[in-house]
């Protein structure tokens, strides 16, 4: 019996013991952090013996099973979180399953010269803790899982308390698909309960090698202090710039499409608009043609503010992810049920502008010219370096804005959703690591970059 066979046998014995003795509720769901990590470590040892082709077969099986449950997952997410639109969540789930890259993302680099060859390849970390948000719980969990499996890791997901049940359900589906395909149980798992204390315990566990943190600033700070390698996706406040050369009709359609999509819960969709004043009125007219309720009246603005902004000057969480008619109704305002978006003509100091509202409520700020529009956009984005968009026909301005804002995702003349491959080019990612600099993460970011050198060989120049 060789070393690999011995390791596989030991791993299977440990897996069998833990399966019979750990406090597990159902496939992939554990009561205890220690149990979850022990089982994941055993599963990882077995998974590390698989080839890249076998990893891809596992990923394909997971995708196939999840495709059958897309409508259920979308419906369950809306029911549990009370946020968003089921039909739009279905589209996001399909996007993740169709455009998240697998093992093909694991690039190899080679350098050769007079002294031989140096090879750079991507290897797994081991057991990974992945913290998920409530805004896109299933999409982020599935997207990260595909990348983690492609990279050769085991994953323990920490769902948001508002999306606990649906996260456990999707994890169980994934765990069963993996077990059926390669015989490895609990390679992807989660916990029966979640809290800040449980999250901290998992992040700091000695057998966790990597932490992926997708969420707000509080959770990000906790992850960054855990003493591990962290991929950190922090807060966002995406801004759209519109100049006087823009195709205003198209800009209006693009912005309404992305900001009304899933009630503006997606982290990259526009949360504010900065427009050159000379075309602001014409743009507002275009918005109204696209089922937008425009607000400029001071009394209406006050009503909306009182309804959607808490006394602490932060968004009212009870209205996050709600529809535009629901928000207007909460503010005591009448509107047609066909309204998809609320646009408020206001100043850049308003909480609608400075806070990420996560609602189909978008402020519009006027600037005297393009240069001031970019200046305002930089202030509004607040150096978070997450996402920005621009609508302009001038190449120089497109480049200038991109250079000034320095965001991880920058979209020119399209909806912000194009930045994650929705009706656009490029791979899909729902963990956009702004705090740690990886940007739109895929399998290659969930790996260690290793270097191997061979002297005096494999150079044929």
JSON list of C-alpha atoms in Angstrom, two decimals, residues 45-164:
[
{"chain": "A", "resi": 45, "resn": "UNK", "atom": "CA", "xyz": [-7.61, 15.05, 2.44]},
{"chain": "A", "resi": 46, "resn": "UNK", "atom": "CA", "xyz": [-9.67, 12.77, 0.23]},
{"chain": "A", "resi": 47, "resn": "UNK", "atom": "CA", "xyz": [-10.51, 15.50, -2.26]},
{"chain": "A", "resi": 48, "resn": "UNK", "atom": "CA", "xyz": [-6.84, 16.45, -2.63]},
{"chain": "A", "resi": 49, "resn": "UNK", "atom": "CA", "xyz": [-6.23, 13.05, -4.26]},
{"chain": "A", "resi": 50, "resn": "UNK", "atom": "CA", "xyz": [-8.60, 13.79, -7.14]},
{"chain": "A", "resi": 51, "resn": "UNK", "atom": "CA", "xyz": [-7.39, 14.99, -10.54]},
{"chain": "A", "resi": 52, "resn": "UNK", "atom": "CA", "xyz": [-8.40, 18.31, -12.08]},
{"chain": "A", "resi": 53, "resn": "UNK", "atom": "CA", "xyz": [-10.77, 16.48, -14.41]},
{"chain": "A", "resi": 54, "resn": "UNK", "atom": "CA", "xyz": [-12.40, 14.78, -11.43]},
{"chain": "A", "resi": 55, "resn": "UNK", "atom": "CA", "xyz": [-12.79, 18.14, -9.69]},
{"chain": "A", "resi": 56, "resn": "UNK", "atom": "CA", "xyz": [-14.54, 19.49, -12.76]},
{"chain": "A", "resi": 57, "resn": "UNK", "atom": "CA", "xyz": [-16.85, 16.48, -12.80]},
{"chain": "A", "resi": 58, "resn": "UNK", "atom": "CA", "xyz": [-17.82, 17.28, -9.21]},
{"chain": "A", "resi": 59, "resn": "UNK", "atom": "CA", "xyz": [-18.51, 20.92, -10.15]},
{"chain": "A", "resi": 60, "resn": "UNK", "atom": "CA", "xyz": [-20.58, 19.88, -13.17]},
{"chain": "A", "resi": 61, "resn": "UNK", "atom": "CA", "xyz": [-22.66, 17.55, -10.97]},
{"chain": "A", "resi": 62, "resn": "UNK", "atom": "CA", "xyz": [-23.25, 20.33, -8.43]},
{"chain": "A", "resi": 63, "resn": "UNK", "atom": "CA", "xyz": [-24.35, 22.71, -11.19]},
{"chain": "A", "resi": 64, "resn": "UNK", "atom": "CA", "xyz": [-26.68, 20.12, -12.72]},
{"chain": "A", "resi": 65, "resn": "UNK", "atom": "CA", "xyz": [-28.44, 19.47, -9.39]},
{"chain": "A", "resi": 66, "resn": "UNK", "atom": "CA", "xyz": [-28.75, 23.15, -8.55]},
{"chain": "A", "resi": 67, "resn": "UNK", "atom": "CA", "xyz": [-30.19, 24.01, -11.96]},
{"chain": "A", "resi": 68, "resn": "UNK", "atom": "CA", "xyz": [-33.16, 21.83, -11.08]},
{"chain": "A", "resi": 69, "resn": "UNK", "atom": "CA", "xyz": [-33.78, 23.85, -7.91]},
{"chain": "A", "resi": 70, "resn": "UNK", "atom": "CA", "xyz": [-33.30, 27.42, -9.14]},
{"chain": "A", "resi": 71, "resn": "UNK", "atom": "CA", "xyz": [-36.95, 28.43, -8.81]},
{"chain": "A", "resi": 72, "resn": "UNK", "atom": "CA", "xyz": [-37.20, 26.89, -5.33]},
{"chain": "A", "resi": 73, "resn": "UNK", "atom": "CA", "xyz": [-34.06, 28.66, -4.17]},
{"chain": "A", "resi": 74, "resn": "UNK", "atom": "CA", "xyz": [-35.22, 32.02, -5.52]},
{"chain": "A", "resi": 75, "resn": "UNK", "atom": "CA", "xyz": [-38.63, 31.69, -3.86]},
{"chain": "A", "resi": 76, "resn": "UNK", "atom": "CA", "xyz": [-37.20, 30.46, -0.55]},
{"chain": "A", "resi": 77, "resn": "UNK", "atom": "CA", "xyz": [-34.70, 33.35, -0.43]},
{"chain": "A", "resi": 78, "resn": "UNK", "atom": "CA", "xyz": [-37.40, 35.99, -0.84]},
{"chain": "A", "resi": 79, "resn": "UNK", "atom": "CA", "xyz": [-39.68, 34.27, 1.69]},
{"chain": "A", "resi": 80, "resn": "UNK", "atom": "CA", "xyz": [-36.97, 33.99, 4.34]},
{"chain": "A", "resi": 81, "resn": "UNK", "atom": "CA", "xyz": [-35.14, 37.30, 3.90]},
{"chain": "A", "resi": 82, "resn": "UNK", "atom": "CA", "xyz": [-38.18, 39.39, 2.96]},
{"chain": "A", "resi": 83, "resn": "UNK", "atom": "CA", "xyz": [-36.05, 41.10, 0.33]},
{"chain": "A", "resi": 84, "resn": "UNK", "atom": "CA", "xyz": [-35.86, 41.18, -3.43]},
{"chain": "A", "resi": 85, "resn": "UNK", "atom": "CA", "xyz": [-37.75, 39.71, -6.36]},
{"chain": "A", "resi": 86, "resn": "UNK", "atom": "CA", "xyz": [-37.92, 35.95, -6.92]},
{"chain": "A", "resi": 87, "resn": "UNK", "atom": "CA", "xyz": [-37.79, 36.18, -10.71]},
{"chain": "A", "resi": 88, "resn": "UNK", "atom": "CA", "xyz": [-34.66, 38.34, -10.58]},
{"chain": "A", "resi": 89, "resn": "UNK", "atom": "CA", "xyz": [-33.02, 36.05, -8.05]},
{"chain": "A", "resi": 90, "resn": "UNK", "atom": "CA", "xyz": [-33.68, 33.19, -10.44]},
{"chain": "A", "resi": 91, "resn": "UNK", "atom": "CA", "xyz": [-31.80, 35.10, -13.16]},
{"chain": "A", "resi": 92, "resn": "UNK", "atom": "CA", "xyz": [-28.87, 35.70, -10.82]},
{"chain": "A", "resi": 93, "resn": "UNK", "atom": "CA", "xyz": [-28.73, 32.04, -9.88]},
{"chain": "A", "resi": 94, "resn": "UNK", "atom": "CA", "xyz": [-28.72, 31.04, -13.54]},
{"chain": "A", "resi": 95, "resn": "UNK", "atom": "CA", "xyz": [-25.95, 33.57, -14.17]},
{"chain": "A", "resi": 96, "resn": "UNK", "atom": "CA", "xyz": [-23.84, 32.07, -11.39]},
{"chain": "A", "resi": 97, "resn": "UNK", "atom": "CA", "xyz": [-24.39, 28.51, -12.58]},
{"chain": "A", "resi": 98, "resn": "UNK", "atom": "CA", "xyz": [-23.65, 29.35, -16.21]},
{"chain": "A", "resi": 99, "resn": "UNK", "atom": "CA", "xyz": [-20.78, 31.86, -15.97]},
{"chain": "A", "resi": 100, "resn": "UNK", "atom": "CA", "xyz": [-18.77, 31.09, -12.81]},
{"chain": "A", "resi": 101, "resn": "UNK", "atom": "CA", "xyz": [-15.49, 29.55, -14.04]},
{"chain": "A", "resi": 102, "resn": "UNK", "atom": "CA", "xyz": [-14.26, 26.18, -12.77]},
{"chain": "A", "resi": 103, "resn": "UNK", "atom": "CA", "xyz": [-10.89, 24.47, -13.11]},
{"chain": "A", "resi": 104, "resn": "UNK", "atom": "CA", "xyz": [-10.19, 26.27, -16.39]},
{"chain": "A", "resi": 105, "resn": "UNK", "atom": "CA", "xyz": [-9.51, 29.37, -14.27]},
{"chain": "A", "resi": 106, "resn": "UNK", "atom": "CA", "xyz": [-6.39, 27.79, -12.70]},
{"chain": "A", "resi": 107, "resn": "UNK", "atom": "CA", "xyz": [-3.73, 29.35, -14.88]},
{"chain": "A", "resi": 108, "resn": "UNK", "atom": "CA", "xyz": [-0.12, 28.13, -15.04]},
{"chain": "A", "resi": 109, "resn": "UNK", "atom": "CA", "xyz": [2.82, 30.49, -15.55]},
{"chain": "A", "resi": 110, "resn": "UNK", "atom": "CA", "xyz": [6.21, 29.38, -16.91]},
{"chain": "A", "resi": 111, "resn": "UNK", "atom": "CA", "xyz": [9.51, 31.20, -17.28]},
{"chain": "A", "resi": 112, "resn": "UNK", "atom": "CA", "xyz": [12.49, 29.66, -19.06]},
{"chain": "A", "resi": 113, "resn": "UNK", "atom": "CA", "xyz": [16.03, 30.85, -19.66]},
{"chain": "A", "resi": 114, "resn": "UNK", "atom": "CA", "xyz": [19.68, 29.84, -19.76]},
{"chain": "A", "resi": 115, "resn": "UNK", "atom": "CA", "xyz": [19.50, 28.27, -16.31]},
{"chain": "A", "resi": 116, "resn": "UNK", "atom": "CA", "xyz": [16.37, 26.17, -16.77]},
{"chain": "A", "resi": 117, "resn": "UNK", "atom": "CA", "xyz": [12.70, 26.57, -16.02]},
{"chain": "A", "resi": 118, "resn": "UNK", "atom": "CA", "xyz": [10.57, 28.08, -13.25]},
{"chain": "A", "resi": 119, "resn": "UNK", "atom": "CA", "xyz": [6.96, 27.01, -12.97]},
{"chain": "A", "resi": 120, "resn": "UNK", "atom": "CA", "xyz": [4.23, 28.84, -11.06]},
{"chain": "A", "resi": 121, "resn": "UNK", "atom": "CA", "xyz": [1.09, 26.86, -10.25]},
{"chain": "A", "resi": 122, "resn": "UNK", "atom": "CA", "xyz": [-1.99, 27.32, -8.09]},
{"chain": "A", "resi": 123, "resn": "UNK", "atom": "CA", "xyz": [-2.62, 24.91, -5.20]},
{"chain": "A", "resi": 124, "resn": "UNK", "atom": "CA", "xyz": [-5.39, 24.60, -2.63]},
{"chain": "A", "resi": 125, "resn": "UNK", "atom": "CA", "xyz": [-5.37, 26.21, 0.80]},
{"chain": "A", "resi": 126, "resn": "UNK", "atom": "CA", "xyz": [-7.27, 23.48, 2.65]},
{"chain": "A", "resi": 127, "resn": "UNK", "atom": "CA", "xyz": [-10.37, 24.12, 4.74]},
{"chain": "A", "resi": 128, "resn": "UNK", "atom": "CA", "xyz": [-11.89, 27.51, 3.98]},
{"chain": "A", "resi": 129, "resn": "UNK", "atom": "CA", "xyz": [-14.38, 29.57, 6.03]},
{"chain": "A", "resi": 130, "resn": "UNK", "atom": "CA", "xyz": [-16.69, 31.55, 3.72]},
{"chain": "A", "resi": 131, "resn": "UNK", "atom": "CA", "xyz": [-19.03, 34.16, 5.23]},
{"chain": "A", "resi": 132, "resn": "UNK", "atom": "CA", "xyz": [-22.07, 35.03, 3.08]},
{"chain": "A", "resi": 133, "resn": "UNK", "atom": "CA", "xyz": [-24.36, 38.11, 2.99]},
{"chain": "A", "resi": 134, "resn": "UNK", "atom": "CA", "xyz": [-28.14, 38.25, 3.26]},
{"chain": "A", "resi": 135, "resn": "UNK", "atom": "CA", "xyz": [-28.55, 40.32, 0.09]},
{"chain": "A", "resi": 136, "resn": "UNK", "atom": "CA", "xyz": [-27.37, 37.60, -2.33]},
{"chain": "A", "resi": 137, "resn": "UNK", "atom": "CA", "xyz": [-27.09, 34.55, -0.07]},
{"chain": "A", "resi": 138, "resn": "UNK", "atom": "CA", "xyz": [-27.50, 31.65, -2.49]},
{"chain": "A", "resi": 139, "resn": "UNK", "atom": "CA", "xyz": [-25.77, 33.36, -5.41]},
{"chain": "A", "resi": 140, "resn": "UNK", "atom": "CA", "xyz": [-22.69, 34.17, -3.34]},
{"chain": "A", "resi": 141, "resn": "UNK", "atom": "CA", "xyz": [-22.60, 30.76, -1.65]},
{"chain": "A", "resi": 142, "resn": "UNK", "atom": "CA", "xyz": [-22.83, 28.91, -4.97]},
{"chain": "A", "resi": 143, "resn": "UNK", "atom": "CA", "xyz": [-20.35, 31.18, -6.74]},
{"chain": "A", "resi": 144, "resn": "UNK", "atom": "CA", "xyz": [-17.80, 30.80, -3.95]},
{"chain": "A", "resi": 145, "resn": "UNK", "atom": "CA", "xyz": [-18.40, 27.05, -3.76]},
{"chain": "A", "resi": 146, "resn": "UNK", "atom": "CA", "xyz": [-17.66, 26.55, -7.45]},
{"chain": "A", "resi": 147, "resn": "UNK", "atom": "CA", "xyz": [-14.44, 28.53, -7.14]},
{"chain": "A", "resi": 148, "resn": "UNK", "atom": "CA", "xyz": [-13.38, 26.77, -3.95]},
{"chain": "A", "resi": 149, "resn": "UNK", "atom": "CA", "xyz": [-14.04, 23.31, -5.39]},
{"chain": "A", "resi": 150, "resn": "UNK", "atom": "CA", "xyz": [-12.16, 24.18, -8.57]},
{"chain": "A", "resi": 151, "resn": "UNK", "atom": "CA", "xyz": [-9.23, 25.33, -6.44]},
{"chain": "A", "resi": 152, "resn": "UNK", "atom": "CA", "xyz": [-9.25, 22.02, -4.53]},
{"chain": "A", "resi": 153, "resn": "UNK", "atom": "CA", "xyz": [-10.50, 23.28, -1.16]},
{"chain": "A", "resi": 154, "resn": "UNK", "atom": "CA", "xyz": [-13.11, 22.18, 1.36]},
{"chain": "A", "resi": 155, "resn": "UNK", "atom": "CA", "xyz": [-15.61, 24.86, 2.38]},
{"chain": "A", "resi": 156, "resn": "UNK", "atom": "CA", "xyz": [-17.54, 25.68, 5.53]},
{"chain": "A", "resi": 157, "resn": "UNK", "atom": "CA", "xyz": [-20.12, 28.36, 4.82]},
{"chain": "A", "resi": 158, "resn": "UNK", "atom": "CA", "xyz": [-21.33, 30.86, 7.40]},
{"chain": "A", "resi": 159, "resn": "UNK", "atom": "CA", "xyz": [-24.72, 32.16, 6.25]},
{"chain": "A", "resi": 160, "resn": "UNK", "atom": "CA", "xyz": [-26.30, 35.42, 7.34]},
{"chain": "A", "resi": 161, "resn": "UNK", "atom": "CA", "xyz": [-28.93, 34.90, 10.09]},
{"chain": "A", "resi": 162, "resn": "UNK", "atom": "CA", "xyz": [-31.62, 36.29, 7.77]},
{"chain": "A", "resi": 163, "resn": "UNK", "atom": "CA", "xyz": [-30.86, 33.57, 5.19]},
{"chain": "A", "resi": 164, "resn": "UNK", "atom": "CA", "xyz": [-30.04, 30.62, 7.42]}
]
